[in-house]
Tab-separated table of C-alpha atoms and ligand atoms in Angstrom:
chain	number	residue	atom	x	y	z
A	1417	MET	CA	0.000	0.000	0.000
A	1418	ALA	CA	1.365	3.389	-0.971
A	1419	VAL	CA	1.826	5.818	1.924
A	1420	TYR	CA	1.324	9.516	1.266
A	1421	SER	CA	2.580	12.626	2.958
A	1422	TYR	CA	1.257	16.164	2.825
A	1423	SER	CA	4.252	17.330	0.775
A	1424	LYS	CA	3.860	14.407	-1.626
A	1425	LEU	CA	0.240	15.363	-2.276
A	1426	GLU	CA	1.116	19.057	-2.601
A	1427	THR	CA	3.804	18.193	-5.156
A	1428	PHE	CA	1.214	16.365	-7.257
A	1429	LYS	CA	-1.261	19.229	-6.978
A	1430	SER	CA	1.315	21.829	-7.998
A	1431	CYS	CA	2.958	19.808	-10.798
A	1432	PRO	CA	2.142	16.185	-11.676
A	1433	LEU	CA	5.363	15.810	-13.694
A	1434	ARG	CA	7.510	16.901	-10.782
A	1435	TYR	CA	5.606	14.361	-8.663
A	1436	LYS	CA	6.466	11.646	-11.175
A	1437	PHE	CA	10.181	12.554	-11.235
A	1438	THR	CA	10.340	12.670	-7.429
A	1439	TYR	CA	8.110	9.859	-6.231
A	1440	ILE	CA	7.644	7.426	-9.111
A	1441	ASP	CA	10.957	7.640	-10.978
A	1442	ARG	CA	12.711	8.505	-7.696
A	1443	ILE	CA	15.318	10.648	-9.425
A	1444	LYS	CA	17.664	11.979	-6.794
A	1445	ARG	CA	19.425	15.299	-7.229
A	1446	PRO	CA	22.446	16.277	-5.169
A	1447	GLY	CA	21.584	19.957	-4.714
A	1448	GLU	CA	19.316	21.696	-2.232
A	1449	GLY	CA	18.066	25.263	-2.067
A	1450	ILE	CA	19.559	27.499	0.584
A	1451	GLU	CA	16.086	28.238	1.951
A	1452	ALA	CA	15.616	24.516	2.715
A	1453	PHE	CA	19.173	24.298	4.096
A	1454	MET	CA	18.566	27.221	6.445
A	1455	GLY	CA	15.151	25.860	7.485
A	1456	LYS	CA	16.694	22.493	8.410
A	1457	ARG	CA	19.353	24.118	10.608
A	1458	ILE	CA	16.750	26.218	12.432
A	1459	HIS	CA	14.563	23.151	12.989
A	1460	GLU	CA	17.556	21.240	14.384
A	1461	VAL	CA	18.416	24.027	16.806
A	1462	LEU	CA	14.827	24.396	18.061
A	1463	GLU	CA	14.612	20.633	18.413
A	1464	LYS	CA	17.771	20.692	20.527
A	1465	LEU	CA	16.355	23.534	22.631
A	1466	TYR	CA	13.231	21.554	23.564
A	1467	ALA	CA	15.025	18.177	23.794
A	1468	ASP	CA	17.459	19.634	26.360
A	1469	LEU	CA	14.574	21.272	28.228
A	1470	GLN	CA	13.113	17.803	28.768
A	1471	TYR	CA	16.290	17.109	30.784
A	1472	LYS	CA	15.820	20.426	32.613
A	1473	LYS	CA	18.699	21.990	30.736
A	1474	GLN	CA	17.935	25.424	29.354
A	1475	ASN	CA	20.472	26.498	26.781
A	1476	SER	CA	21.349	30.166	26.778
A	1477	LEU	CA	20.705	32.118	23.600
A	1478	ASN	CA	24.448	32.299	22.952
A	1479	GLU	CA	24.775	28.533	23.276
A	1480	LEU	CA	21.995	28.007	20.777
A	1481	LEU	CA	23.464	30.505	18.321
A	1482	ALA	CA	26.847	28.789	18.609
A	1483	ASP	CA	25.124	25.458	17.965
A	1484	TYR	CA	23.419	26.957	14.904
A	1485	GLU	CA	26.748	28.176	13.548
A	1486	SER	CA	28.497	24.856	14.020
A	1487	ARG	CA	25.595	22.954	12.381
A	1488	TRP	CA	25.650	25.414	9.487
A	1489	LYS	CA	29.379	24.922	8.923
A	1490	ALA	CA	29.278	21.141	9.385
A	1491	ASN	CA	26.450	20.664	6.889
A	1492	TRP	CA	27.447	23.231	4.265
A	1493	HIS	CA	28.297	21.711	0.871
A	1494	ASP	CA	28.993	22.940	-2.654
A	1495	ASN	CA	25.548	21.996	-3.935
A	1496	VAL	CA	23.576	24.435	-1.814
A	1497	ASN	CA	21.925	26.675	-4.405
A	1498	ILE	CA	21.318	30.379	-3.938
A	1499	LYS	CA	18.796	31.397	-6.595
A	1500	LYS	CA	17.974	34.927	-5.478
A	1501	GLU	CA	20.288	37.390	-7.146
A	1502	GLY	CA	22.446	39.579	-4.956
A	1503	LEU	CA	22.136	37.345	-1.869
A	1504	THR	CA	24.961	35.356	-0.316
A	1505	GLN	CA	25.367	32.515	2.140
A	1506	ASP	CA	26.034	35.109	4.853
A	1507	ASN	CA	22.665	36.793	4.268
A	1508	TYR	CA	20.819	33.524	4.832
A	1509	PHE	CA	23.006	32.596	7.787
A	1510	GLU	CA	22.174	35.913	9.467
A	1511	MET	CA	18.489	35.539	8.638
A	1512	GLY	CA	18.393	32.130	10.345
A	1513	ARG	CA	20.323	33.499	13.320
A	1514	GLU	CA	17.779	36.289	13.711
A	1515	CYS	CA	14.914	33.765	13.572
A	1516	ILE	CA	16.420	31.829	16.494
A	1517	ARG	CA	17.139	34.964	18.493
A	1518	ALA	CA	13.609	36.337	18.075
A	1519	TYR	CA	12.036	32.973	18.898
A	1520	TYR	CA	14.181	32.569	22.004
A	1521	GLU	CA	13.421	36.015	23.356
A	1522	ARG	CA	9.719	35.640	22.713
A	1523	TYR	CA	9.211	32.280	24.428
A	1524	GLN	CA	11.858	31.969	27.130
A	1525	PRO	CA	11.681	30.334	29.708
A	1526	PHE	CA	9.721	27.947	27.433
A	1527	ASN	CA	7.311	26.837	30.148
A	1528	GLN	CA	4.073	27.423	28.250
A	1529	ALA	CA	3.330	23.689	27.901
A	1530	ILE	CA	4.732	20.175	28.279
A	1531	THR	CA	6.519	18.868	25.203
A	1532	LEU	CA	5.149	15.466	24.166
A	1533	GLY	CA	7.177	15.004	21.021
A	1534	LEU	CA	9.809	16.547	18.790
A	1535	GLU	CA	9.968	15.790	15.080
A	1536	ARG	CA	7.358	13.222	15.990
A	1537	LYS	CA	6.477	10.780	13.212
A	1538	VAL	CA	2.747	10.172	12.789
A	1539	VAL	CA	1.292	7.397	10.648
A	1540	PHE	CA	-2.465	7.428	10.249
A	1541	PHE	CA	-5.398	6.413	8.087
A	1542	LEU	CA	-7.944	8.604	6.356
A	1543	ASP	CA	-10.680	5.965	6.148
A	1544	PRO	CA	-12.114	3.271	8.449
A	1545	GLU	CA	-11.164	0.556	5.921
A	1546	LYS	CA	-7.515	1.637	6.272
A	1547	ARG	CA	-7.002	1.892	2.538
A	1548	PHE	CA	-5.537	5.419	2.531
A	1549	GLN	CA	-2.499	5.819	4.742
A	1550	MET	CA	-0.566	8.989	5.489
A	1551	VAL	CA	2.683	9.799	7.231
A	1552	GLY	CA	3.965	13.080	8.611
A	1553	TYR	CA	6.339	14.693	11.073
A	1554	ILE	CA	5.139	17.133	13.715
A	1555	ASP	CA	7.836	19.697	14.528
A	1556	ARG	CA	6.687	19.872	18.150
A	1557	LEU	CA	3.723	18.382	19.980
A	1558	ASP	CA	2.762	20.093	23.230
A	1559	GLN	CA	0.068	19.757	25.851
A	1560	ARG	CA	-1.033	22.759	27.867
A	1561	PRO	CA	-1.915	22.547	31.586
A	1562	ASP	CA	-5.641	22.713	30.626
A	1563	GLY	CA	-5.221	19.523	28.545
A	1564	THR	CA	-5.294	21.191	25.122
A	1565	TYR	CA	-2.923	19.650	22.603
A	1566	GLU	CA	-0.863	21.976	20.409
A	1567	ILE	CA	0.634	21.010	17.073
A	1568	HIS	CA	3.527	23.384	16.379
A	1569	ASP	CA	5.092	24.052	13.016
A	1570	TYR	CA	8.187	26.201	12.395
A	1571	LYS	CA	8.238	28.124	9.129
A	1572	SER	CA	11.275	29.978	7.835
A	1573	SER	CA	9.497	31.202	4.692
A	1574	ASN	CA	9.945	34.862	3.839
A	1575	THR	CA	6.290	35.206	2.876
A	1576	CYS	CA	4.016	36.112	5.739
A	1577	PRO	CA	0.608	34.418	5.445
A	1578	GLU	CA	-2.748	35.827	6.477
A	1579	GLN	CA	-4.889	34.233	9.174
A	1580	THR	CA	-7.361	33.067	6.491
A	1581	ASP	CA	-4.561	31.148	4.717
A	1582	LEU	CA	-3.808	29.246	7.881
A	1583	ASP	CA	-7.471	28.662	8.699
A	1584	ALA	CA	-7.599	26.850	5.350
A	1585	ASP	CA	-4.227	25.077	5.744
A	1586	GLU	CA	-4.450	21.298	5.551
A	1587	GLN	CA	-1.034	20.124	6.714
A	1588	LEU	CA	-1.487	20.603	10.450
A	1589	ALA	CA	-5.155	19.641	10.179
A	1590	LEU	CA	-4.019	16.263	8.815
A	1591	TYR	CA	-1.699	15.941	11.815
A	1592	GLN	CA	-4.707	16.675	14.036
A	1593	ILE	CA	-6.449	13.683	12.444
A	1594	ALA	CA	-3.358	11.618	13.314
A	1595	LEU	CA	-3.371	12.934	16.856
A	1596	LYS	CA	-7.011	12.022	17.396
A	1597	GLN	CA	-6.216	8.473	16.315
A	1598	ALA	CA	-3.186	8.262	18.614
A	1599	PHE	CA	-4.520	9.994	21.770
A	1600	THR	CA	-8.035	9.297	22.991
A	1601	ASP	CA	-8.021	12.485	25.096
A	1602	ALA	CA	-7.092	14.725	22.136
A	1603	LYS	CA	-10.449	16.527	22.183
A	1604	ASP	CA	-9.128	20.090	22.176
A	1605	VAL	CA	-6.395	20.655	19.635
A	1606	GLU	CA	-4.849	23.913	18.552
A	1607	LEU	CA	-2.703	24.336	15.451
A	1608	VAL	CA	0.200	26.731	15.934
A	1609	TRP	CA	2.501	28.171	13.278
A	1610	HIS	CA	5.677	30.086	14.054
A	1611	TYR	CA	6.613	32.333	11.156
A	1612	LEU	CA	10.111	32.854	12.428
A	1613	VAL	CA	11.320	35.454	9.926
A	1614	PHE	CA	8.509	37.777	11.060
A	1615	ASP	CA	8.532	36.737	14.735
A	1616	LYS	CA	4.827	35.957	14.347
A	1617	GLU	CA	2.680	33.245	15.844
A	1618	PHE	CA	-0.602	32.146	14.259
A	1619	ARG	CA	-3.202	29.839	15.834
A	1620	SER	CA	-6.167	28.049	14.352
A	1621	LYS	CA	-8.674	25.308	15.216
A	1622	ARG	CA	-10.586	22.789	13.126
A	1623	THR	CA	-14.130	21.510	13.684
A	1624	PRO	CA	-14.882	17.765	13.329
A	1625	GLU	CA	-16.761	18.614	10.096
A	1626	GLN	CA	-13.724	20.402	8.676
A	1627	LEU	CA	-11.536	17.403	9.511
A	1628	GLU	CA	-13.993	15.089	7.731
A	1629	ASP	CA	-13.874	17.400	4.710
A	1630	ILE	CA	-10.074	17.319	4.662
A	1631	LYS	CA	-10.127	13.520	4.842
A	1632	ARG	CA	-12.520	13.406	1.895
A	1633	THR	CA	-10.570	15.834	-0.322
A	1634	THR	CA	-7.266	14.172	0.554
A	1635	ILE	CA	-8.661	10.765	-0.407
A	1636	GLU	CA	-9.848	12.320	-3.689
A	1637	THR	CA	-6.315	13.581	-4.425
A	1638	ILE	CA	-4.833	10.162	-3.644
A	1639	MET	CA	-7.358	8.480	-5.942
A	1640	GLN	CA	-6.495	10.985	-8.656
A	1641	ILE	CA	-2.797	10.132	-8.289
A	1642	GLU	CA	-3.453	6.413	-8.355
A	1643	ALA	CA	-5.600	6.714	-11.474
A	1644	ALA	CA	-3.194	9.046	-13.307
A	1645	LYS	CA	-1.755	7.771	-16.571
A	1646	GLU	CA	-0.222	11.027	-17.781
A	1647	PHE	CA	1.768	13.344	-15.533
A	1648	GLU	CA	1.663	16.729	-17.220
A	1649	PRO	CA	4.044	19.569	-16.362
A	1650	SER	CA	2.363	22.526	-14.712
A	1651	GLU	CA	4.411	25.719	-14.665
A	1652	SER	CA	4.296	28.060	-11.708
A	1653	SER	CA	6.626	30.153	-9.573
A	1654	LEU	CA	7.644	26.844	-7.940
A	1655	CYS	CA	9.556	25.939	-11.127
A	1656	ASP	CA	12.396	28.103	-9.786
A	1657	TRP	CA	12.861	25.559	-7.017
A	1658	CYS	CA	12.331	22.446	-9.142
A	1659	ASP	CA	15.168	19.913	-9.324
A	1660	TYR	CA	14.274	18.703	-12.801
A	1661	PRO	CA	14.475	21.617	-15.281
A	1662	ASP	CA	16.804	19.498	-17.447
A	1663	LEU	CA	14.109	16.803	-17.823
A	1664	CYS	CA	10.979	18.939	-18.054
A	1665	PRO	CA	9.738	19.725	-21.585
A	1666	ARG	CA	8.623	23.199	-20.405
A	1667	ARG	CA	12.002	24.193	-18.933
A	1668	LYS	CA	14.568	21.944	-20.649
A	1669	HIS	CA	15.479	24.408	-23.386
A	1670	PHE	CA	15.935	27.231	-20.849
A	1671	TYR	CA	18.243	24.916	-18.926
A	1672	ILE	CA	20.262	24.118	-22.082
A	1673	ILE	CA	20.634	27.788	-23.030
A	1674	GLU	CA	21.527	28.859	-19.494
A	1675	SER	CA	24.231	26.199	-19.264
A	1676	LEU	CA	25.873	27.146	-22.597
A	1677	PRO	CA	28.474	29.919	-22.902
A	1678	MET	CA	27.230	33.046	-24.723
A	1679	ASN	CA	29.154	32.335	-27.957
A	1680	GLU	CA	27.611	28.846	-28.170
A	1681	TYR	CA	24.006	29.475	-27.276
A	1682	ALA	CA	23.775	32.353	-29.752
A	1683	ASN	CA	24.154	29.716	-32.513
A	1684	GLU	CA	21.937	27.073	-30.947
A	1685	THR	CA	19.282	25.976	-33.474
A	1686	GLY	CA	16.134	26.455	-31.362
A	1687	TYR	CA	17.428	29.754	-30.007
A	1688	THR	CA	18.162	31.166	-33.495
A	1689	LEU	CA	14.837	29.919	-34.908
A	1690	VAL	CA	12.861	31.616	-32.127
A	1691	ASN	CA	14.843	34.813	-32.640
A	1692	LYS	CA	14.154	34.738	-36.396
A	1693	LEU	CA	10.430	34.181	-35.802
A	1694	ALA	CA	10.300	37.017	-33.257
A	1695	GLU	CA	12.106	39.311	-35.710
A	1696	LEU	CA	9.613	38.503	-38.485
A	1697	GLU	CA	6.632	38.947	-36.164
A	1698	ASP	CA	7.996	42.367	-35.148
A	1699	LYS	CA	8.516	43.324	-38.807
A	1700	LYS	CA	4.973	42.231	-39.613
A	1701	LYS	CA	3.573	44.301	-36.755
A	1702	ALA	CA	5.521	47.385	-37.897
A	1703	LEU	CA	4.351	46.886	-41.477
A	1704	VAL	CA	0.711	46.478	-40.468
A	1705	LYS	CA	0.985	49.670	-38.396
A	1706	GLU	CA	2.458	51.554	-41.314
A	1707	ILE	CA	-0.257	50.313	-43.729
A	1708	ASP	CA	-3.003	51.106	-41.176
A	1709	GLY	CA	-1.630	54.663	-41.016
A	1710	GLU	CA	-1.796	54.974	-44.810
A	1711	ILE	CA	-5.358	53.614	-44.874
A	1712	VAL	CA	-6.459	56.273	-42.374
A	1713	LYS	CA	-4.919	59.005	-44.536
A	1714	ILE	CA	-6.568	57.721	-47.745
A	1715	LYS	CA	-9.966	57.467	-46.027
A	1716	GLU	CA	-9.606	61.071	-44.852
A	1717	ALA	CA	-8.760	62.093	-48.410
A	1718	LEU	CA	-11.804	60.191	-49.780
A	1719	ILE	CA	-14.093	61.919	-47.258
A	1720	ALA	CA	-12.696	65.295	-48.262
A	1721	TYR	CA	-13.129	64.372	-51.975
A	1722	ALA	CA	-16.742	63.219	-51.381
A	1723	LYS	CA	-17.570	66.501	-49.621
A	1724	ALA	CA	-15.898	68.612	-52.302
A	1725	GLU	CA	-17.463	66.760	-55.235
A	1726	GLY	CA	-20.883	66.156	-53.631
A	1727	VAL	CA	-20.685	62.354	-54.125
A	1728	ASP	CA	-21.087	59.543	-51.668
A	1729	VAL	CA	-19.869	56.605	-53.820
A	1730	ILE	CA	-16.460	56.833	-55.473
A	1731	ARG	CA	-15.528	54.383	-58.162
A	1732	GLY	CA	-12.144	52.637	-58.558
A	1733	ALA	CA	-10.848	50.002	-61.032
A	1734	THR	CA	-12.405	46.949	-59.371
A	1735	LYS	CA	-13.960	48.393	-56.230
A	1736	LYS	CA	-15.996	51.342	-55.075
A	1737	ALA	CA	-15.877	53.295	-51.833
A	1738	LYS	CA	-19.054	54.306	-50.048
A	1739	VAL	CA	-18.584	57.457	-47.978
A	1740	LYS	CA	-21.088	58.020	-45.203
A	1741	ILE	CA	-21.197	61.364	-43.417
A	1742	GLU	CA	-23.867	61.652	-40.775
A	1743	GLU	CA	-24.814	63.617	-37.708
A	1744	VAL	CA	-25.221	61.336	-34.731
A	1745	GLU	CA	-26.253	61.866	-31.156
A	1746	LYS	CA	-23.711	60.527	-28.714
A	1747	TYR	CA	-24.720	59.665	-25.170
A	1748	PRO	CA	-22.209	59.723	-22.306
A	1749	TYR	CA	-19.747	56.828	-21.912
A	1750	ALA	CA	-20.132	54.242	-19.163
A	1751	GLY	CA	-18.356	55.210	-15.956
A	1752	THR	CA	-18.741	58.970	-16.480
A	1753	PRO	CA	-20.745	61.075	-13.976
A	1754	GLU	CA	-23.105	62.148	-16.849
A	1755	ARG	CA	-23.844	58.499	-17.648
A	1756	LYS	CA	-24.698	57.819	-14.012
A	1757	GLU	CA	-27.011	60.856	-14.034
A	1758	LEU	CA	-28.739	59.626	-17.202
A	1759	GLU	CA	-29.250	56.150	-15.736
A	1760	ALA	CA	-30.619	57.666	-12.535
A	1761	LEU	CA	-33.067	59.792	-14.578
A	1762	LEU	CA	-34.332	56.755	-16.534
A	1763	ALA	CA	-34.556	54.687	-13.349
A	1764	SER	CA	-36.570	57.363	-11.523
A	1765	ALA	CA	-38.945	57.532	-14.530
A	1766	GLY	CA	-39.262	53.701	-14.423
A	1767	CYS	CA	-37.894	53.444	-17.980
A	1768	LEU	CA	-34.382	52.077	-17.429
A	1769	GLU	CA	-35.485	48.485	-18.041
A	1770	ASP	CA	-36.738	49.471	-21.572
A	1771	VAL	CA	-33.177	50.222	-22.684
A	1772	MET	CA	-31.126	47.680	-20.765
A	1773	LYS	CA	-29.220	44.606	-21.891
A	1774	ALA	CA	-26.465	43.692	-19.441
A	1775	SER	CA	-26.024	47.437	-19.002
A	1776	LEU	CA	-27.552	50.528	-20.606
A	1777	ASP	CA	-27.770	49.808	-24.354
A	1778	LEU	CA	-27.147	53.012	-26.315
A	1779	GLY	CA	-28.685	51.580	-29.519
A	1780	LYS	CA	-31.915	50.818	-27.675
A	1781	LEU	CA	-31.799	54.255	-26.066
A	1782	ALA	CA	-31.475	56.030	-29.434
A	1783	LYS	CA	-34.419	53.967	-30.790
A	1784	ALA	CA	-36.555	54.733	-27.739
A	1785	VAL	CA	-35.880	58.463	-28.132
A	1786	LYS	CA	-36.717	58.343	-31.874
A	1787	SER	CA	-39.894	56.281	-31.507
A	1788	ASN	CA	-41.313	58.556	-28.794
A	1789	ILE	CA	-42.291	55.676	-26.490
A	1790	TRP	CA	-41.764	57.892	-23.470
A	1791	SER	CA	-43.345	61.180	-22.395
A	1792	PRO	CA	-42.174	64.289	-24.354
A	1793	GLU	CA	-40.759	65.714	-21.082
A	1794	LEU	CA	-38.602	62.642	-20.450
A	1795	ILE	CA	-37.402	62.550	-24.077
A	1796	ALA	CA	-36.488	66.228	-23.906
A	1797	HIS	CA	-34.624	65.610	-20.664
A	1798	VAL	CA	-32.779	62.558	-22.069
A	1799	LYS	CA	-31.819	64.488	-25.219
A	1800	LYS	CA	-29.998	67.028	-23.074
A	1801	PHE	CA	-27.424	64.335	-22.348
A	1802	ALA	CA	-26.700	63.814	-26.057
A	1803	VAL	CA	-23.918	65.611	-27.907
A	1804	ARG	CA	-24.235	65.944	-31.685
A	1805	GLU	CA	-21.203	64.739	-33.606
A	1806	THR	CA	-20.378	64.231	-37.276
A	1807	GLU	CA	-19.451	60.643	-37.980
A	1808	CYS	CA	-17.710	59.665	-41.211
A	1809	SER	CA	-17.071	56.181	-42.526
A	1810	VAL	CA	-15.668	54.717	-45.712
A	1811	THR	CA	-16.501	51.164	-46.781
A	1812	LEU	CA	-15.040	49.410	-49.764
A	1813	SER	CA	-16.973	46.877	-51.844
A	1814	LYS	CA	-16.594	45.112	-55.151
A	1815	LEU	CA	-18.069	46.764	-58.222
A	1816	SER	CA	-21.433	45.122	-58.875
A	1817	GLU	CA	-22.350	43.520	-62.199
A	1818	ARG	CA	-24.575	46.489	-62.884
A	1819	ASP	CA	-21.616	48.875	-62.374
A	1820	LEU	CA	-19.667	46.825	-64.942
A	1821	ILE	CA	-22.558	46.756	-67.460
A	1822	LEU	CA	-22.747	50.529	-67.193
A	1823	ASP	CA	-19.024	50.535	-67.851
A	1824	GLU	CA	-19.477	48.525	-71.020
A	1825	GLU	CA	-22.384	50.720	-72.190
A	1826	MET	CA	-20.243	53.775	-71.683
A	1827	SER	CA	-17.494	52.392	-73.874
A	1828	TYR	CA	-19.834	51.946	-76.884
B	2937	SF4	S1	10.157	22.743	-14.072
B	2937	SF4	FE1	8.113	23.363	-13.401
B	2937	SF4	S2	6.740	22.416	-14.894
B	2937	SF4	FE2	8.712	21.366	-15.069
B	2937	SF4	S3	8.569	19.598	-13.741
B	2937	SF4	FE3	9.492	21.232	-12.560
B	2937	SF4	S4	7.774	22.232	-11.506
B	2937	SF4	FE4	6.934	20.993	-13.160
């Protein structure tokens, strides 16, 4: 039976292909992001803090910071990746140090509750038939003097969540399900997140109904994974932290180009083809813009010609241009104060519905004004909102057969 973890399910939800590389193909990559590296060191130090407290030994802040430094140095390796430009190992080291300092000062002497477990492994089922099994690790499990259990999670993310995000979070809620299976007295459970970078603590609770809902949706995700035949890539900001850009069809070419020296990638086939296509697309756009500009000028000239010669159809070799010059009444645009005033007037007269589609329909309004369906006073009032404008248009059409017959007759 496959066993699932919260992070395994989240990987599938965010990118099925990454899930396949990680959990089905089990492709191991030597590197790790510095954010994960820093997070691990902080977790280790806080674990030590509470483990020693169980033996009634309270480390001083300086002792813990020294422990952090020695763990950092002992674990550092050449494959720790720093993706954010302009940041160095020292920046992350200091950030982690500050997280520990702030946490220590906030919670010392750490006597808020009794620690029941550190990095405690929980294995639990989502269904009574025990078909869907999950595993997880609780950073710290506490019990308060009033009997309430607390599931603590340390986060070293540099994005501060909102309370609503955590009220909807499923990871600790799943651990609450585990807790209820392991401890019969786990009636009151509080979920506690420590966002260390911001020195912020968040708390949340789940109702039995919410826990049932989480069980159901988690089972649905597992069933989706087990039924999956194709594992499609799904791009997101998480791609920056993905270990498989060299295998992913969406990112592989980026990876190839980024790993080639400038003089080589400039000649790479895909790279040059895309550049050529982009160049042609740009040329096409510029050309279309230029031609559109010329069309506008010619239409203006045709309108001027039609006015000067007193014609409204102008004949060419194979086509004719119809020039329409008309006075139209323009009503105010949506969003303007005048438009709001007009709508209010129609609404107060009980006539707004006559001229509505999804919003006020100006075509319907013009018709209503012309056909006098409203009182003369209302029509006069509505007309005050209209501005008279001259509208000109030029439309081109093929010469008709009749135009061509006339042509022939003329030539006799
Ligand atoms: S690079 Fe992005 S899309 Fe490709 S496998 Fe990784 S996460 Fe998925």
